Amino acid sequence: MTTALAAIIKQGLRSVGYYRRALAHMSLPGVAVLCYHGIRDDDRASGTIPLDYLHMPASTFEGHCRIIRECCDPISLDDWRAALNAGVPLPKRPVLITFDDGYRSVLTNAAPILAAHSLPATVFVCTGPMRTRQLLWFDYVGARDGDAVVQAWKDRDYESWSNAYSEMPRIDEGDPRALMTPDELATLAAMSGIEIGGHTVRHPILARASASDQRWEIEQNCRDIEQWTGKPARAFAYPNGRPGVDYNADTLAILRDAGVDMAFTTRSSFAQADEPCLERSRFFMLSDTSDAELAHRLAYSWSPELMRA
Ligand SMILES: [Zn+2]
């Protein structure tokens, strides 16, 4: 079957309520932690934003929120902590929504949709470019030099990467890839159900940095978040996020020292009970993932051995 035909069939199944009924009889094998980035205006056509697979159209995200609200049991990180620390059982189909990097569009486009569906979310932010009003380095380098050069920057050691980083210009505030300002982050943090977590100051590959450089990237990021929002950062997402590749044992020790109790990788799996709290799995959400595709993955393709209740 072609991908296009499969998409049409999945959309048809979604429209007749098939996935809702199927999921109602299932328990997920762990928490489905969904990893989003930016949420773009619908009138910004595909291909008009560099790395646009990171920026999901608002209407697509709205469809995801309907699936999560209608077919699953949305949870906050505090719900999850209560399950771990106080024995409050998690619901049968727990889903946690997360956003990485700190794009302004999370405040302007995602937050109103989340609020309309009463959905909690955790937002992991890089406070350095928020303060200095620059693009994230990979957004700048990717648009200027292409993906291969972004990869070359990821392969540099921290000092060489840091020297190259210092050349970035200030942002055009109308750019759809702009990050929130500190004041905007405070506004988002004050919204019901929103938790702000760390994502380092400047989005380095932590495994390429010394322990002391990693400590600065993590601790300064946590200090910024607490200063700007009035709340400590208790959660964290690793830049790039591949276990055993993009961070190391020093990173875990620094996070523990900083009081972080939940940290998230980009390993693609349900976050199951036997996973370490500082190495939780997530599902990466590309911008062209339809609501029907999300429902299909939750019910079938992410886990062939789902428990049927
Ligand atoms: Zn990131």
CSV table of N, CA, C and O in Angstrom, one decimal, residues 37 98-115 119-125 130 179-197 228-229 231:
chain,number,residue,atom,x,y,z
A,37,HIS,N,8.3,21.1,18.7
A,37,HIS,CA,9.2,22.2,18.7
A,37,HIS,C,8.4,23.5,18.6
A,37,HIS,O,7.8,24.0,19.5
A,98,THR,N,5.3,17.8,25.3
A,98,THR,CA,6.5,18.6,25.6
A,98,THR,C,6.9,19.4,24.4
A,98,THR,O,6.6,19.0,23.2
A,99,PHE,N,7.6,20.5,24.6
A,99,PHE,CA,8.1,21.3,23.5
A,99,PHE,C,9.6,21.6,23.8
A,99,PHE,O,9.9,21.9,25.0
A,100,ASP,N,10.4,21.5,22.8
A,100,ASP,CA,11.9,21.8,23.0
A,100,ASP,C,12.2,23.2,22.4
A,100,ASP,O,11.7,23.6,21.4
A,101,ASP,N,13.2,23.8,23.1
A,101,ASP,CA,13.9,25.0,22.5
A,101,ASP,C,13.4,26.3,23.0
A,101,ASP,O,14.2,27.2,23.2
A,102,GLY,N,12.1,26.5,23.1
A,102,GLY,CA,11.6,27.9,23.6
A,102,GLY,C,11.2,28.8,22.5
A,102,GLY,O,11.2,30.0,22.7
A,103,TYR,N,10.7,28.3,21.4
A,103,TYR,CA,10.2,29.2,20.3
A,103,TYR,C,9.0,30.0,20.8
A,103,TYR,O,8.1,29.5,21.6
A,104,ARG,N,8.9,31.2,20.3
A,104,ARG,CA,7.8,32.2,20.7
A,104,ARG,C,6.5,31.6,20.3
A,104,ARG,O,5.5,31.8,20.9
A,105,SER,N,6.5,30.8,19.2
A,105,SER,CA,5.2,30.3,18.7
A,105,SER,C,4.6,29.3,19.7
A,105,SER,O,3.4,29.0,19.5
A,106,VAL,N,5.3,28.8,20.6
A,106,VAL,CA,4.7,28.0,21.7
A,106,VAL,C,3.8,28.9,22.5
A,106,VAL,O,2.7,28.4,22.9
A,107,LEU,N,4.2,30.1,22.8
A,107,LEU,CA,3.3,31.0,23.5
A,107,LEU,C,2.2,31.5,22.7
A,107,LEU,O,1.0,31.5,23.1
A,108,THR,N,2.5,31.9,21.4
A,108,THR,CA,1.5,32.6,20.6
A,108,THR,C,0.5,31.6,20.0
A,108,THR,O,-0.7,31.9,19.8
A,109,ASN,N,1.0,30.5,19.5
A,109,ASN,CA,0.1,29.5,18.8
A,109,ASN,C,-0.3,28.3,19.6
A,109,ASN,O,-1.4,27.8,19.5
A,110,ALA,N,0.7,27.7,20.3
A,110,ALA,CA,0.4,26.4,21.0
A,110,ALA,C,-0.4,26.7,22.3
A,110,ALA,O,-1.4,25.9,22.6
A,111,ALA,N,0.0,27.7,23.1
A,111,ALA,CA,-0.6,27.8,24.4
A,111,ALA,C,-2.2,28.0,24.3
A,111,ALA,O,-2.9,27.4,25.1
A,112,PRO,N,-2.7,28.9,23.4
A,112,PRO,CA,-4.1,29.0,23.3
A,112,PRO,C,-4.9,27.7,23.0
A,112,PRO,O,-6.0,27.4,23.5
A,113,ILE,N,-4.2,26.9,22.1
A,113,ILE,CA,-4.8,25.6,21.8
A,113,ILE,C,-4.8,24.6,23.0
A,113,ILE,O,-5.8,24.0,23.3
A,114,LEU,N,-3.7,24.6,23.7
A,114,LEU,CA,-3.6,23.8,24.9
A,114,LEU,C,-4.6,24.2,25.9
A,114,LEU,O,-5.3,23.4,26.5
A,115,ALA,N,-4.8,25.5,26.1
A,115,ALA,CA,-5.8,26.0,27.1
A,115,ALA,C,-7.2,25.7,26.7
A,115,ALA,O,-8.0,25.3,27.5
A,119,LEU,N,-5.1,21.1,28.3
A,119,LEU,CA,-4.0,20.2,28.3
A,119,LEU,C,-2.8,20.8,28.9
A,119,LEU,O,-2.4,21.9,28.6
A,120,PRO,N,-2.2,20.0,29.9
A,120,PRO,CA,-0.9,20.5,30.4
A,120,PRO,C,0.2,20.2,29.5
A,120,PRO,O,0.1,19.4,28.6
A,121,ALA,N,1.4,20.9,29.7
A,121,ALA,CA,2.5,20.7,28.8
A,121,ALA,C,3.8,21.2,29.6
A,121,ALA,O,3.7,22.0,30.5
A,122,THR,N,4.9,20.6,29.2
A,122,THR,CA,6.2,21.1,29.7
A,122,THR,C,7.0,21.6,28.5
A,122,THR,O,7.1,21.1,27.4
A,123,VAL,N,7.7,22.8,28.8
A,123,VAL,CA,8.4,23.5,27.7
A,123,VAL,C,9.8,23.7,28.1
A,123,VAL,O,10.1,24.3,29.2
A,124,PHE,N,10.8,23.1,27.4
A,124,PHE,CA,12.2,23.1,27.7
A,124,PHE,C,12.9,24.2,26.9
A,124,PHE,O,12.7,24.2,25.6
A,125,VAL,N,13.6,25.1,27.6
A,125,VAL,CA,14.0,26.3,26.9
A,125,VAL,C,15.5,26.5,27.0
A,125,VAL,O,16.1,26.2,28.0
A,130,MET,N,17.6,33.4,24.2
A,130,MET,CA,16.4,34.2,24.6
A,130,MET,C,16.9,35.6,25.1
A,130,MET,O,16.3,36.6,24.8
A,179,LEU,N,12.8,33.1,19.4
A,179,LEU,CA,12.5,32.5,20.7
A,179,LEU,C,11.8,33.5,21.6
A,179,LEU,O,11.7,34.7,21.2
A,180,MET,N,11.1,33.0,22.6
A,180,MET,CA,10.5,33.9,23.6
A,180,MET,C,11.5,34.9,24.2
A,180,MET,O,12.6,34.5,24.4
A,181,THR,N,11.0,36.1,24.6
A,181,THR,CA,11.8,36.9,25.5
A,181,THR,C,11.7,36.4,26.9
A,181,THR,O,10.7,35.6,27.2
A,182,PRO,N,12.5,36.9,27.8
A,182,PRO,CA,12.4,36.5,29.2
A,182,PRO,C,11.0,36.8,29.8
A,182,PRO,O,10.3,36.0,30.5
A,183,ASP,N,10.4,38.0,29.4
A,183,ASP,CA,9.1,38.4,29.8
A,183,ASP,C,8.0,37.4,29.3
A,183,ASP,O,7.1,37.1,29.9
A,184,GLU,N,8.2,37.1,28.0
A,184,GLU,CA,7.2,36.1,27.4
A,184,GLU,C,7.3,34.8,28.1
A,184,GLU,O,6.3,34.1,28.2
A,185,LEU,N,8.5,34.3,28.4
A,185,LEU,CA,8.6,33.1,29.1
A,185,LEU,C,7.9,33.1,30.4
A,185,LEU,O,7.2,32.2,30.8
A,186,ALA,N,8.0,34.2,31.1
A,186,ALA,CA,7.3,34.4,32.4
A,186,ALA,C,5.8,34.3,32.2
A,186,ALA,O,5.0,33.7,33.0
A,187,THR,N,5.3,34.9,31.1
A,187,THR,CA,3.9,34.9,30.8
A,187,THR,C,3.4,33.4,30.6
A,187,THR,O,2.4,32.9,31.1
A,188,LEU,N,4.2,32.7,29.8
A,188,LEU,CA,3.9,31.3,29.6
A,188,LEU,C,3.9,30.5,30.9
A,188,LEU,O,3.0,29.6,31.1
A,189,ALA,N,4.9,30.7,31.7
A,189,ALA,CA,5.1,29.9,32.9
A,189,ALA,C,3.9,30.1,33.9
A,189,ALA,O,3.6,29.3,34.7
A,190,ALA,N,3.3,31.3,33.8
A,190,ALA,CA,2.2,31.6,34.7
A,190,ALA,C,0.9,31.0,34.2
A,190,ALA,O,-0.1,31.0,35.0
A,191,MET,N,0.9,30.4,33.0
A,191,MET,CA,-0.4,29.8,32.6
A,191,MET,C,-0.6,28.5,33.2
A,191,MET,O,0.3,27.7,33.5
A,192,SER,N,-1.9,28.2,33.4
A,192,SER,CA,-2.3,26.9,34.1
A,192,SER,C,-1.8,25.7,33.4
A,192,SER,O,-2.0,25.6,32.1
A,193,GLY,N,-1.2,24.8,34.1
A,193,GLY,CA,-0.8,23.5,33.5
A,193,GLY,C,0.6,23.6,32.8
A,193,GLY,O,1.0,22.5,32.3
A,194,ILE,N,1.2,24.7,32.7
A,194,ILE,CA,2.5,24.8,32.0
A,194,ILE,C,3.7,24.7,33.0
A,194,ILE,O,3.7,25.5,34.0
A,195,GLU,N,4.6,23.8,32.7
A,195,GLU,CA,5.9,23.8,33.5
A,195,GLU,C,7.0,24.1,32.5
A,195,GLU,O,7.0,23.7,31.4
A,196,ILE,N,8.0,24.9,33.0
A,196,ILE,CA,9.2,25.2,32.2
A,196,ILE,C,10.4,24.4,32.7
A,196,ILE,O,10.6,24.4,33.9
A,197,GLY,N,11.1,23.8,31.8
A,197,GLY,CA,12.2,23.0,32.1
A,197,GLY,C,13.5,23.5,31.4
A,197,GLY,O,13.4,24.3,30.5
A,228,TRP,N,13.6,34.3,35.9
A,228,TRP,CA,12.6,34.9,35.0
A,228,TRP,C,11.1,34.5,35.3
A,228,TRP,O,10.2,35.2,35.1
A,229,THR,N,11.0,33.2,35.8
A,229,THR,CA,9.6,32.7,36.1
A,229,THR,C,9.2,32.6,37.5
A,229,THR,O,8.1,32.4,37.8
A,231,LYS,N,10.0,30.2,39.4
A,231,LYS,CA,9.9,28.8,39.8
A,231,LYS,C,11.1,28.0,39.4
A,231,LYS,O,11.7,28.3,38.3
